[in-house]
Structure formats: structure tokens, C-alpha cells
């Protein structure tokens, strides 16, 4: 409007879109392995030995299998990060993406190369050749990827615990809106399913390792005890100029409880604020949301918070589904897995929900269902009170 301030809807009429997807998960290397795994109705987790406080117990964990290009990195972490990005970029190019002059990179991480850092201290006692030390530095995998593709835009890591992937998507939107980048590659990597990491999540009562995930992790269902620990690296290319995008990223919002390092504020006030910010930024109303792609950790406090939000903000109208009982809770990469699954669902006409195994919330989807169209709200609730929501929609 002349002489005035444009509304959010006007500001974002040319939405950034998901132009390409790449995935490395416990289902295997590649986005098709993820998609087929989700549609199978079976968890990606398996029984792994060497877990527990004494490292003498078996545990259900969704670990990424070995693979990738050894020329890229000596570590599974570096190879997974690089391969997911390669796949997403190749996919986007095949869909008509023409990279702009300034392509940025955002890498969503929490702990980085956990296994390699552990060995640096405990096996090598801090003594390595410098060239073998460099892969541990968080900027190294980013630099290697930027070099391969000749991207010269801004590149940095984003960390907001389990909200990290959503935070990266929202940051990418800010970059595009501000003209800082023409296109952005977002990668979310977490390969921290090691015995020493899982032990403490189980110790605080969040992770469940002693039973098959569909039995222990039941978001929005009776009898849920927590989540199955998982690993993943997922990448998406975000652009406003691609011929065949998967879905539009309409907007997003973030907030922080400022309440506790682990526990959710029982008032849920800041989660509601996060959702309001996301809806306003996207220029849509709560009534427009057709699906809630839940954080779905299966813990009691998260279930209570999300059911409160579903009723209080959305009037118990959207369909609900969660995926952590399938792919595992992949920590900093968890929202990346779930956004990728939703975007694939937009293209393929299926919402890849997990099967119901116990008495459910009435809006919970039971297994893969035909996609009815409309807007999806992807909520993530991270430790430290990091709340985030991203709104996805069909491409106009």
C-alpha cells in the first residue's frame, strides 16, 4: 500500500519453497529410504549392544548405518551431513532450481561429531595430527560443502536443541527477506546416539531404551513413556525460484519459556505465543491449519503441552501425527526429518503418520492417510524452553 507498511500476507506473497530434499536416517541413506520406512509402519530402531551405565545392556536405538563417501570425511557424521546436502542440491537442480548469485548455508546442530570428539579425548588423549583434528571443528563440514558447490553466501551453524532445524528454516526466511541470500541450503545433523549420550536421556526419564519404540513411544496415546533415541542428517534447499517445489514455507515463529533447562513451563503460555507469532508471520489464521505435525516426543509434559495447544489454539480441528516413534527422536535433526516427511507428503498425496497402538487422541491419524490439502503446522519443543513452529502449505 502506498505510504504504508505492508501486511505480513503481502510481505510473504512470494513464499520461499522447499526445492530439494536429502535425507540420511536410520532407515538408510537417501530420502526414498526414509519415505519407504515411514510408510512401512515399522520403526527404524533396532536392538544395539553396549548401552546402559555399565555398557553391558541392550537398547533400542535408531542409528544411521555406515555409508557415504569416504573421500568427504573419515567420520560417519561428516559423510552423513555431506551426503544429505548433496542429495538435496541434486534434487533441487533436477526440479529446475537455478542457484542465485548468493547461496547461503545453515547447519542445524547441537553436539556435533560426538563419536569423533569422544575418541579425540579418550583414544588419542588430545594428540592428533592437525589435519586429523580439523574435521572436529564445526566449520569444517560446512566449508567442505561450500567448496564442492562453489557457494559463496553466508554459512553458519544454528543451535536451539530439539528446535534447531525449525530455527534454521526461520533463519533462512529472514536471510531471504533481508536479501542476505538468494537461496539457502539448510542441513540438520545429529549423530549422537552413542551409549554415553543415550545413558543420560534415559536417566532423566525422557528416552526409553528397554522396549520396541511403538510400544514405549506413543505420542497422543495412552501408555507413552518417552522417546526412542535416533540419528539423522536431513537437508533442504530453500528458494523462491524453482519450477517444481515440494511445498511452500509460509512462515514461522519462535519463543523461549525462560522457565527450566529441561521441563516445559506448565502454563504453556510461551508455546501459545510461539504459535501466534508463526501464524501472524505466515499471514494465516488458526482455522486455516489442517494438520499439526507434532513434536511428539511421547513424554508426559510434551503430550500435555501439545494437547493444550491443539485444543486452545486450534479448537481440536487439525489432524495430528507424530514421527519420533518411527524415525527416532533425532535431537537437533528431528524437525528436519519431520519437515522433510511433510513436504514429501504434499507432493505424493500421503501424510506418513505412525500407526496407532493404544487409546488415542480423537484427531490422531492412524498410519499413512490420503493428504487432504491445506496448511501444516510443524511444532518443535526443545530443551531449555526453545519453542518453534513452521507453517507449510501447498504451492500456489
mmCIF file of C-alpha atoms in Angstrom:
data_model
loop_
_atom_site.group_PDB
_atom_site.id
_atom_site.type_symbol
_atom_site.label_atom_id
_atom_site.label_comp_id
_atom_site.label_asym_id
_atom_site.label_seq_id
_atom_site.Cartn_x
_atom_site.Cartn_y
_atom_site.Cartn_z
ATOM 1 C CA UNK A 1 0.000 0.000 0.000
ATOM 2 C CA UNK A 2 1.455 3.413 -0.929
ATOM 3 C CA UNK A 3 2.981 5.229 2.011
ATOM 4 C CA UNK A 4 2.070 2.445 4.413
ATOM 5 C CA UNK A 5 3.506 -0.712 5.925
ATOM 6 C CA UNK A 6 2.703 -3.918 4.014
ATOM 7 C CA UNK A 7 0.928 -6.657 5.937
ATOM 8 C CA UNK A 8 2.627 -9.971 6.672
ATOM 9 C CA UNK A 9 0.500 -11.567 3.972
ATOM 10 C CA UNK A 10 1.772 -9.013 1.433
ATOM 11 C CA UNK A 11 5.349 -9.304 2.636
ATOM 12 C CA UNK A 12 5.347 -13.067 2.105
ATOM 13 C CA UNK A 13 3.244 -13.378 -1.012
ATOM 14 C CA UNK A 14 6.306 -14.839 -2.753
ATOM 15 C CA UNK A 15 6.996 -17.589 -0.263
ATOM 16 C CA UNK A 16 10.218 -19.490 -0.102
ATOM 17 C CA UNK A 17 9.700 -23.084 -1.147
ATOM 18 C CA UNK A 18 11.264 -26.454 -0.472
ATOM 19 C CA UNK A 19 13.064 -27.027 -3.748
ATOM 20 C CA UNK A 20 15.023 -30.184 -2.902
ATOM 21 C CA UNK A 21 15.240 -32.799 -0.147
ATOM 22 C CA UNK A 22 18.016 -35.103 1.011
ATOM 23 C CA UNK A 23 17.978 -37.491 3.956
ATOM 24 C CA UNK A 24 20.186 -39.907 5.838
ATOM 25 C CA UNK A 25 18.296 -41.660 8.638
ATOM 26 C CA UNK A 26 18.223 -44.944 10.493
ATOM 27 C CA UNK A 27 16.043 -46.218 7.634
ATOM 28 C CA UNK A 28 19.056 -45.813 5.326
ATOM 29 C CA UNK A 29 20.862 -43.379 3.053
ATOM 30 C CA UNK A 30 18.518 -41.344 0.859
ATOM 31 C CA UNK A 31 15.102 -39.713 1.051
ATOM 32 C CA UNK A 32 13.407 -42.723 -0.552
ATOM 33 C CA UNK A 33 14.662 -44.945 2.271
ATOM 34 C CA UNK A 34 13.084 -42.516 4.738
ATOM 35 C CA UNK A 35 9.799 -42.394 2.828
ATOM 36 C CA UNK A 36 9.554 -46.160 2.387
ATOM 37 C CA UNK A 37 10.409 -46.671 6.050
ATOM 38 C CA UNK A 38 7.691 -44.311 7.244
ATOM 39 C CA UNK A 39 5.101 -45.957 5.012
ATOM 40 C CA UNK A 40 6.106 -49.414 6.277
ATOM 41 C CA UNK A 41 4.601 -48.767 9.701
ATOM 42 C CA UNK A 42 7.752 -50.129 11.325
ATOM 43 C CA UNK A 43 10.242 -48.270 13.495
ATOM 44 C CA UNK A 44 13.759 -47.670 12.196
ATOM 45 C CA UNK A 45 15.196 -48.609 15.594
ATOM 46 C CA UNK A 46 16.870 -51.912 16.370
ATOM 47 C CA UNK A 47 18.459 -53.545 19.388
ATOM 48 C CA UNK A 48 22.010 -52.323 19.954
ATOM 49 C CA UNK A 49 24.508 -53.771 22.433
ATOM 50 C CA UNK A 50 26.900 -51.899 24.722
ATOM 51 C CA UNK A 51 24.442 -49.441 26.261
ATOM 52 C CA UNK A 52 23.373 -48.732 29.842
ATOM 53 C CA UNK A 53 25.500 -47.337 32.715
ATOM 54 C CA UNK A 54 27.765 -50.390 32.670
ATOM 55 C CA UNK A 55 27.796 -50.623 28.849
ATOM 56 C CA UNK A 56 26.545 -54.184 29.237
ATOM 57 C CA UNK A 57 22.893 -53.715 28.257
ATOM 58 C CA UNK A 58 20.936 -53.879 25.027
ATOM 59 C CA UNK A 59 18.993 -50.811 23.945
ATOM 60 C CA UNK A 60 16.507 -49.868 21.259
ATOM 61 C CA UNK A 61 18.165 -47.040 19.299
ATOM 62 C CA UNK A 62 17.630 -45.743 15.730
ATOM 63 C CA UNK A 63 21.217 -45.476 14.457
ATOM 64 C CA UNK A 64 22.269 -44.344 10.985
ATOM 65 C CA UNK A 65 24.064 -47.265 9.277
ATOM 66 C CA UNK A 66 27.572 -46.788 7.982
ATOM 67 C CA UNK A 67 27.853 -45.389 4.463
ATOM 68 C CA UNK A 68 28.615 -42.307 2.444
ATOM 69 C CA UNK A 69 31.664 -41.074 0.587
ATOM 70 C CA UNK A 70 34.902 -41.807 2.487
ATOM 71 C CA UNK A 71 36.673 -39.164 0.417
ATOM 72 C CA UNK A 72 34.495 -36.496 2.051
ATOM 73 C CA UNK A 73 35.167 -37.294 5.700
ATOM 74 C CA UNK A 74 36.625 -40.028 7.913
ATOM 75 C CA UNK A 75 33.597 -39.786 10.197
ATOM 76 C CA UNK A 76 30.038 -41.033 9.775
ATOM 77 C CA UNK A 77 28.897 -37.584 10.942
ATOM 78 C CA UNK A 78 30.742 -35.707 8.201
ATOM 79 C CA UNK A 79 29.696 -38.166 5.499
ATOM 80 C CA UNK A 80 26.024 -38.064 6.528
ATOM 81 C CA UNK A 81 25.932 -34.262 6.615
ATOM 82 C CA UNK A 82 27.559 -34.004 3.214
ATOM 83 C CA UNK A 83 25.503 -36.721 1.540
ATOM 84 C CA UNK A 84 22.146 -35.340 2.691
ATOM 85 C CA UNK A 85 23.100 -31.932 1.295
ATOM 86 C CA UNK A 86 24.382 -33.416 -1.959
ATOM 87 C CA UNK A 87 21.112 -35.270 -2.436
ATOM 88 C CA UNK A 88 19.016 -32.176 -1.717
ATOM 89 C CA UNK A 89 21.027 -29.996 -4.095
ATOM 90 C CA UNK A 90 20.933 -32.611 -6.862
ATOM 91 C CA UNK A 91 17.190 -32.996 -6.324
ATOM 92 C CA UNK A 92 16.607 -29.239 -6.493
ATOM 93 C CA UNK A 93 18.622 -28.876 -9.692
ATOM 94 C CA UNK A 94 16.563 -31.671 -11.281
ATOM 95 C CA UNK A 95 13.406 -29.754 -10.311
ATOM 96 C CA UNK A 96 14.518 -26.644 -12.151
ATOM 97 C CA UNK A 97 16.369 -24.764 -9.437
ATOM 98 C CA UNK A 98 18.891 -22.299 -10.802
ATOM 99 C CA UNK A 99 21.093 -21.156 -7.907
ATOM 100 C CA UNK A 100 21.206 -17.420 -7.419
ATOM 101 C CA UNK A 101 24.367 -15.386 -7.102
ATOM 102 C CA UNK A 102 24.407 -15.773 -3.306
ATOM 103 C CA UNK A 103 23.641 -19.232 -1.899
ATOM 104 C CA UNK A 104 23.844 -19.459 1.893
ATOM 105 C CA UNK A 105 24.186 -22.484 4.141
ATOM 106 C CA UNK A 106 22.688 -23.067 7.583
ATOM 107 C CA UNK A 107 23.702 -26.154 9.531
ATOM 108 C CA UNK A 108 21.438 -27.049 12.468
ATOM 109 C CA UNK A 109 23.416 -28.940 15.109
ATOM 110 C CA UNK A 110 23.508 -29.482 18.858
ATOM 111 C CA UNK A 111 26.538 -31.573 19.820
ATOM 112 C CA UNK A 112 28.391 -32.063 16.539
ATOM 113 C CA UNK A 113 30.626 -35.077 15.880
ATOM 114 C CA UNK A 114 30.100 -36.775 19.250
ATOM 115 C CA UNK A 115 31.875 -40.063 18.475
ATOM 116 C CA UNK A 116 34.919 -38.365 16.993
ATOM 117 C CA UNK A 117 35.246 -35.905 19.901
ATOM 118 C CA UNK A 118 34.990 -38.813 22.354
ATOM 119 C CA UNK A 119 37.816 -40.619 20.588
ATOM 120 C CA UNK A 120 39.862 -37.430 20.413
ATOM 121 C CA UNK A 121 39.944 -37.288 24.205
ATOM 122 C CA UNK A 122 39.760 -40.940 25.256
ATOM 123 C CA UNK A 123 41.618 -42.760 22.482
ATOM 124 C CA UNK A 124 44.080 -40.145 21.226
ATOM 125 C CA UNK A 125 44.295 -38.275 24.569
ATOM 126 C CA UNK A 126 44.088 -34.967 22.708
ATOM 127 C CA UNK A 127 47.057 -35.727 20.448
ATOM 128 C CA UNK A 128 46.347 -35.989 16.738
ATOM 129 C CA UNK A 129 47.870 -34.700 13.566
ATOM 130 C CA UNK A 130 46.470 -31.288 12.846
ATOM 131 C CA UNK A 131 44.873 -32.471 9.620
ATOM 132 C CA UNK A 132 43.009 -35.162 11.601
ATOM 133 C CA UNK A 133 41.933 -32.624 14.215
ATOM 134 C CA UNK A 134 40.403 -30.178 11.724
ATOM 135 C CA UNK A 135 37.310 -32.327 10.904
ATOM 136 C CA UNK A 136 36.199 -31.876 14.520
ATOM 137 C CA UNK A 137 35.780 -28.129 14.122
ATOM 138 C CA UNK A 138 32.102 -27.285 13.373
ATOM 139 C CA UNK A 139 33.040 -25.036 10.450
ATOM 140 C CA UNK A 140 34.858 -27.825 8.591
ATOM 141 C CA UNK A 141 31.896 -29.807 7.167
ATOM 142 C CA UNK A 142 30.293 -26.513 6.140
ATOM 143 C CA UNK A 143 33.473 -25.392 4.398
ATOM 144 C CA UNK A 144 33.884 -28.700 2.546
ATOM 145 C CA UNK A 145 30.309 -28.484 1.244
ATOM 146 C CA UNK A 146 30.633 -24.838 0.189
ATOM 147 C CA UNK A 147 33.846 -25.666 -1.669
ATOM 148 C CA UNK A 148 32.290 -28.563 -3.572
ATOM 149 C CA UNK A 149 29.416 -26.473 -4.925
ATOM 150 C CA UNK A 150 31.135 -23.091 -5.136
ATOM 151 C CA UNK A 151 28.615 -21.381 -2.880
ATOM 152 C CA UNK A 152 29.790 -18.024 -1.504
ATOM 153 C CA UNK A 153 26.872 -16.849 0.633
ATOM 154 C CA UNK A 154 26.811 -16.706 4.433
ATOM 155 C CA UNK A 155 27.433 -20.003 6.196
ATOM 156 C CA UNK A 156 26.939 -20.773 9.862
ATOM 157 C CA UNK A 157 25.685 -23.240 12.462
ATOM 158 C CA UNK A 158 22.342 -22.837 14.251
ATOM 159 C CA UNK A 159 21.683 -24.475 17.618
ATOM 160 C CA UNK A 160 18.403 -24.453 19.561
ATOM 161 C CA UNK A 161 18.379 -28.011 20.940
ATOM 162 C CA UNK A 162 15.486 -30.036 19.507
ATOM 163 C CA UNK A 163 14.152 -26.908 17.758
ATOM 164 C CA UNK A 164 17.358 -26.421 15.782
ATOM 165 C CA UNK A 165 16.059 -27.476 12.358
ATOM 166 C CA UNK A 166 12.980 -25.265 12.660
ATOM 167 C CA UNK A 167 15.202 -22.407 13.826
ATOM 168 C CA UNK A 168 17.347 -22.876 10.717
ATOM 169 C CA UNK A 169 14.301 -22.676 8.438
ATOM 170 C CA UNK A 170 13.113 -19.489 10.127
ATOM 171 C CA UNK A 171 16.615 -18.005 9.877
ATOM 172 C CA UNK A 172 16.670 -18.877 6.175
ATOM 173 C CA UNK A 173 13.420 -16.973 5.725
ATOM 174 C CA UNK A 174 14.990 -13.945 7.426
ATOM 175 C CA UNK A 175 18.004 -14.156 5.128
ATOM 176 C CA UNK A 176 15.837 -14.288 2.013
ATOM 177 C CA UNK A 177 13.531 -11.483 3.185
ATOM 178 C CA UNK A 178 16.533 -9.271 4.001
ATOM 179 C CA UNK A 179 18.332 -10.014 0.732
ATOM 180 C CA UNK A 180 21.272 -11.560 2.579
ATOM 181 C CA UNK A 181 20.998 -14.639 0.354
ATOM 182 C CA UNK A 182 19.188 -15.544 -2.853
ATOM 183 C CA UNK A 183 18.806 -19.196 -1.870
ATOM 184 C CA UNK A 184 19.639 -21.175 1.278
ATOM 185 C CA UNK A 185 20.630 -24.782 1.873
ATOM 186 C CA UNK A 186 19.523 -25.914 5.336
ATOM 187 C CA UNK A 187 21.095 -29.049 6.796
ATOM 188 C CA UNK A 188 20.236 -30.569 10.191
ATOM 189 C CA UNK A 189 22.604 -33.222 11.504
ATOM 190 C CA UNK A 190 22.624 -35.178 14.761
ATOM 191 C CA UNK A 191 24.615 -38.395 15.119
ATOM 192 C CA UNK A 192 24.712 -38.533 18.911
ATOM 193 C CA UNK A 193 23.131 -41.923 19.573
ATOM 194 C CA UNK A 194 26.201 -43.136 21.462
ATOM 195 C CA UNK A 195 25.954 -45.045 24.762
ATOM 196 C CA UNK A 196 27.282 -42.113 26.774
ATOM 197 C CA UNK A 197 24.669 -39.734 25.300
ATOM 198 C CA UNK A 198 21.703 -42.115 25.498
ATOM 199 C CA UNK A 199 22.504 -43.024 29.109
ATOM 200 C CA UNK A 200 21.687 -39.540 30.386
ATOM 201 C CA UNK A 201 18.493 -39.065 28.397
ATOM 202 C CA UNK A 202 17.298 -42.389 29.779
ATOM 203 C CA UNK A 203 18.464 -41.313 33.241
ATOM 204 C CA UNK A 204 16.258 -38.202 33.271
ATOM 205 C CA UNK A 205 13.283 -40.269 32.136
ATOM 206 C CA UNK A 206 12.997 -38.873 28.608
ATOM 207 C CA UNK A 207 14.406 -41.710 26.465
ATOM 208 C CA UNK A 208 13.022 -45.248 26.518
ATOM 209 C CA UNK A 209 15.512 -47.962 25.555
ATOM 210 C CA UNK A 210 14.075 -51.157 27.014
ATOM 211 C CA UNK A 211 11.246 -51.797 24.574
ATOM 212 C CA UNK A 212 10.336 -51.503 20.900
ATOM 213 C CA UNK A 213 9.582 -47.829 20.091
ATOM 214 C CA UNK A 214 5.977 -48.289 19.026
ATOM 215 C CA UNK A 215 5.372 -49.770 22.464
ATOM 216 C CA UNK A 216 7.262 -47.203 24.558
ATOM 217 C CA UNK A 217 6.800 -44.023 22.477
ATOM 218 C CA UNK A 218 3.105 -43.275 21.965
ATOM 219 C CA UNK A 219 2.554 -39.555 21.388
ATOM 220 C CA UNK A 220 -1.115 -38.583 21.864
ATOM 221 C CA UNK A 221 -1.867 -42.120 23.094
ATOM 222 C CA UNK A 222 -2.238 -43.798 26.482
ATOM 223 C CA UNK A 223 0.791 -45.504 27.989
ATOM 224 C CA UNK A 224 3.527 -43.386 26.387
ATOM 225 C CA UNK A 225 6.766 -43.366 28.387
ATOM 226 C CA UNK A 226 9.107 -41.194 26.315
ATOM 227 C CA UNK A 227 11.054 -41.332 23.070
ATOM 228 C CA UNK A 228 13.368 -43.635 21.178
ATOM 229 C CA UNK A 229 16.771 -42.039 20.596
ATOM 230 C CA UNK A 230 17.603 -41.564 16.902
ATOM 231 C CA UNK A 231 20.126 -40.149 14.442
ATOM 232 C CA UNK A 232 19.742 -38.343 11.126
ATOM 233 C CA UNK A 233 21.033 -35.757 8.715
ATOM 234 C CA UNK A 234 18.406 -34.041 6.577
ATOM 235 C CA UNK A 235 18.869 -31.238 4.060
ATOM 236 C CA UNK A 236 16.501 -28.988 2.138
ATOM 237 C CA UNK A 237 17.124 -26.337 -0.495
ATOM 238 C CA UNK A 238 15.050 -23.203 0.056
ATOM 239 C CA UNK A 239 14.361 -20.921 -2.881
ATOM 240 C CA UNK A 240 11.765 -18.640 -4.410
ATOM 241 C CA UNK A 241 12.774 -19.669 -7.925
ATOM 242 C CA UNK A 242 12.234 -23.341 -8.688
ATOM 243 C CA UNK A 243 9.969 -24.931 -11.261
ATOM 244 C CA UNK A 244 8.679 -27.914 -9.236
ATOM 245 C CA UNK A 245 8.886 -27.291 -5.483
ATOM 246 C CA UNK A 246 7.560 -29.717 -2.899
ATOM 247 C CA UNK A 247 5.768 -27.192 -0.682
ATOM 248 C CA UNK A 248 5.831 -23.574 0.408
ATOM 249 C CA UNK A 249 7.293 -22.429 3.712
ATOM 250 C CA UNK A 250 4.729 -19.811 4.710
ATOM 251 C CA UNK A 251 6.448 -18.528 7.835
ATOM 252 C CA UNK A 252 7.401 -19.371 11.384
ATOM 253 C CA UNK A 253 7.853 -18.184 14.934
ATOM 254 C CA UNK A 254 9.971 -18.877 17.999
ATOM 255 C CA UNK A 255 9.825 -18.208 21.737
ATOM 256 C CA UNK A 256 11.504 -19.326 24.940
ATOM 257 C CA UNK A 257 9.838 -20.415 28.185
ATOM 258 C CA UNK A 258 12.631 -18.953 30.363
ATOM 259 C CA UNK A 259 11.452 -21.480 32.931
ATOM 260 C CA UNK A 260 13.749 -24.535 33.241
ATOM 261 C CA UNK A 261 16.650 -26.216 31.443
ATOM 262 C CA UNK A 262 14.592 -29.343 30.714
ATOM 263 C CA UNK A 263 10.981 -29.006 31.868
ATOM 264 C CA UNK A 264 8.228 -27.292 29.900
ATOM 265 C CA UNK A 265 6.572 -24.313 31.578
ATOM 266 C CA UNK A 266 3.266 -25.856 32.773
ATOM 267 C CA UNK A 267 1.365 -22.686 31.856
ATOM 268 C CA UNK A 268 2.243 -23.328 28.168
ATOM 269 C CA UNK A 269 1.964 -19.563 27.708
ATOM 270 C CA UNK A 270 5.092 -19.218 25.574
ATOM 271 C CA UNK A 271 4.162 -22.170 23.367
ATOM 272 C CA UNK A 272 0.894 -20.406 22.569
ATOM 273 C CA UNK A 273 2.861 -17.208 21.929
ATOM 274 C CA UNK A 274 5.156 -19.091 19.546
ATOM 275 C CA UNK A 275 2.154 -20.402 17.594
ATOM 276 C CA UNK A 276 0.584 -16.936 17.417
ATOM 277 C CA UNK A 277 3.843 -15.477 16.119
ATOM 278 C CA UNK A 278 4.119 -18.208 13.486
ATOM 279 C CA UNK A 279 0.554 -17.741 12.273
ATOM 280 C CA UNK A 280 0.977 -13.959 12.110
ATOM 281 C CA UNK A 281 4.282 -14.248 10.275
ATOM 282 C CA UNK A 282 2.718 -16.634 7.758
ATOM 283 C CA UNK A 283 -0.379 -14.470 7.337
ATOM 284 C CA UNK A 284 -2.782 -17.296 8.129
ATOM 285 C CA UNK A 285 -5.308 -17.978 10.886
ATOM 286 C CA UNK A 286 -5.512 -20.932 13.261
ATOM 287 C CA UNK A 287 -8.643 -22.054 11.408
ATOM 288 C CA UNK A 288 -6.567 -22.434 8.221
ATOM 289 C CA UNK A 289 -4.359 -25.160 9.730
ATOM 290 C CA UNK A 290 -5.351 -28.637 8.561
ATOM 291 C CA UNK A 291 -2.535 -30.709 10.092
ATOM 292 C CA UNK A 292 -0.415 -30.500 13.234
ATOM 293 C CA UNK A 293 2.927 -32.215 12.642
ATOM 294 C CA UNK A 294 3.629 -32.634 16.341
ATOM 295 C CA UNK A 295 6.880 -32.503 18.258
ATOM 296 C CA UNK A 296 5.561 -35.816 19.566
ATOM 297 C CA UNK A 297 8.336 -36.840 21.930
ATOM 298 C CA UNK A 298 5.960 -39.086 23.843
ATOM 299 C CA UNK A 299 6.890 -37.590 27.206
ATOM 300 C CA UNK A 300 4.047 -36.661 29.540
ATOM 301 C CA UNK A 301 4.877 -32.949 29.643
ATOM 302 C CA UNK A 302 5.110 -32.634 25.853
ATOM 303 C CA UNK A 303 1.878 -34.533 25.314
ATOM 304 C CA UNK A 304 0.115 -32.235 27.787
ATOM 305 C CA UNK A 305 1.521 -29.113 26.150
ATOM 306 C CA UNK A 306 0.642 -30.150 22.607
ATOM 307 C CA UNK A 307 -2.859 -31.304 23.502
ATOM 308 C CA UNK A 308 -3.405 -27.988 25.271
ATOM 309 C CA UNK A 309 -2.215 -26.095 22.174
ATOM 310 C CA UNK A 310 -4.329 -28.258 19.866
ATOM 311 C CA UNK A 311 -7.462 -27.503 21.887
ATOM 312 C CA UNK A 312 -6.795 -23.923 22.968
ATOM 313 C CA UNK A 313 -5.287 -22.510 19.777
ATOM 314 C CA UNK A 314 -6.697 -24.746 17.051
ATOM 315 C CA UNK A 315 -10.025 -25.859 18.526
ATOM 316 C CA UNK A 316 -9.119 -29.544 18.185
ATOM 317 C CA UNK A 317 -9.706 -29.239 14.439
ATOM 318 C CA UNK A 318 -6.416 -30.232 12.721
ATOM 319 C CA UNK A 319 -5.399 -33.812 12.128
ATOM 320 C CA UNK A 320 -2.410 -34.743 14.296
ATOM 321 C CA UNK A 321 0.525 -37.022 13.590
ATOM 322 C CA UNK A 322 3.976 -37.654 15.026
ATOM 323 C CA UNK A 323 7.031 -39.485 13.691
ATOM 324 C CA UNK A 324 9.520 -39.905 16.541
ATOM 325 C CA UNK A 325 8.296 -43.422 17.266
ATOM 326 C CA UNK A 326 9.221 -44.225 13.654
ATOM 327 C CA UNK A 327 12.499 -42.443 12.778
ATOM 328 C CA UNK A 328 13.520 -41.873 16.400
ATOM 329 C CA UNK A 329 13.996 -38.598 18.226
ATOM 330 C CA UNK A 330 16.912 -37.258 16.216
ATOM 331 C CA UNK A 331 17.562 -34.357 18.588
ATOM 332 C CA UNK A 332 18.801 -31.327 16.604
ATOM 333 C CA UNK A 333 17.770 -33.001 13.331
ATOM 334 C CA UNK A 334 14.323 -34.132 14.499
ATOM 335 C CA UNK A 335 12.324 -31.269 12.980
ATOM 336 C CA UNK A 336 14.341 -31.689 9.781
ATOM 337 C CA UNK A 337 13.172 -35.293 9.448
ATOM 338 C CA UNK A 338 9.586 -34.282 10.136
ATOM 339 C CA UNK A 339 9.540 -31.285 7.768
ATOM 340 C CA UNK A 340 11.027 -33.447 5.006
ATOM 341 C CA UNK A 341 8.364 -36.100 5.573
ATOM 342 C CA UNK A 342 5.590 -33.497 5.450
ATOM 343 C CA UNK A 343 6.981 -31.949 2.263
ATOM 344 C CA UNK A 344 7.191 -35.352 0.581
ATOM 345 C CA UNK A 345 3.598 -35.900 1.675
ATOM 346 C CA UNK A 346 2.479 -32.731 -0.101
ATOM 347 C CA UNK A 347 3.958 -33.978 -3.351
ATOM 348 C CA UNK A 348 2.873 -37.612 -3.025
ATOM 349 C CA UNK A 349 -0.581 -37.095 -1.560
ATOM 350 C CA UNK A 350 0.029 -39.059 1.638
ATOM 351 C CA UNK A 351 0.547 -37.992 5.248
ATOM 352 C CA UNK A 352 3.055 -40.582 6.536
ATOM 353 C CA UNK A 353 1.648 -40.935 10.063
ATOM 354 C CA UNK A 354 2.641 -43.647 12.522
ATOM 355 C CA UNK A 355 0.164 -46.438 13.343
ATOM 356 C CA UNK A 356 -1.980 -46.121 16.463
ATOM 357 C CA UNK A 357 -1.201 -48.789 19.076
ATOM 358 C CA UNK A 358 -3.187 -47.589 22.120
ATOM 359 C CA UNK A 359 -6.191 -45.437 23.035
ATOM 360 C CA UNK A 360 -5.544 -42.203 21.063
ATOM 361 C CA UNK A 361 -6.480 -38.562 20.923
ATOM 362 C CA UNK A 362 -9.518 -38.375 18.597
ATOM 363 C CA UNK A 363 -7.642 -36.288 15.989
ATOM 364 C CA UNK A 364 -4.617 -38.590 15.774
ATOM 365 C CA UNK A 365 -4.070 -40.138 12.342
ATOM 366 C CA UNK A 366 -3.737 -43.922 12.240
ATOM 367 C CA UNK A 367 -0.937 -44.798 9.840
ATOM 368 C CA UNK A 368 -0.397 -43.241 6.394
ATOM 369 C CA UNK A 369 -3.507 -41.398 5.202
ATOM 370 C CA UNK A 370 -4.526 -39.615 1.995
ATOM 371 C CA UNK A 371 -3.461 -35.973 2.152
ATOM 372 C CA UNK A 372 -6.478 -33.652 2.239
ATOM 373 C CA UNK A 373 -4.559 -30.499 1.339
ATOM 374 C CA UNK A 374 -4.187 -27.324 3.339
ATOM 375 C CA UNK A 375 -1.652 -25.971 5.805
ATOM 376 C CA UNK A 376 0.586 -27.956 8.137
ATOM 377 C CA UNK A 377 1.911 -26.541 11.416
ATOM 378 C CA UNK A 378 5.227 -28.146 12.408
ATOM 379 C CA UNK A 379 5.832 -27.660 16.136
ATOM 380 C CA UNK A 380 9.122 -28.366 17.926
ATOM 381 C CA UNK A 381 9.726 -28.072 21.656
ATOM 382 C CA UNK A 382 13.397 -28.061 22.568
ATOM 383 C CA UNK A 383 15.132 -28.390 25.903
ATOM 384 C CA UNK A 384 15.885 -25.065 27.530
ATOM 385 C CA UNK A 385 12.413 -23.824 26.606
ATOM 386 C CA UNK A 386 13.144 -23.436 22.876
ATOM 387 C CA UNK A 387 9.749 -23.392 21.168
ATOM 388 C CA UNK A 388 9.381 -23.121 17.398
ATOM 389 C CA UNK A 389 6.704 -23.536 14.764
ATOM 390 C CA UNK A 390 6.966 -23.518 10.978
ATOM 391 C CA UNK A 391 3.944 -23.327 8.664
ATOM 392 C CA UNK A 392 3.999 -25.324 5.424
ATOM 393 C CA UNK A 393 1.454 -25.062 2.645
ATOM 394 C CA UNK A 394 0.756 -26.036 -0.943
ATOM 395 C CA UNK A 395 2.454 -24.094 -3.692
ATOM 396 C CA UNK A 396 0.058 -21.615 -5.340
#
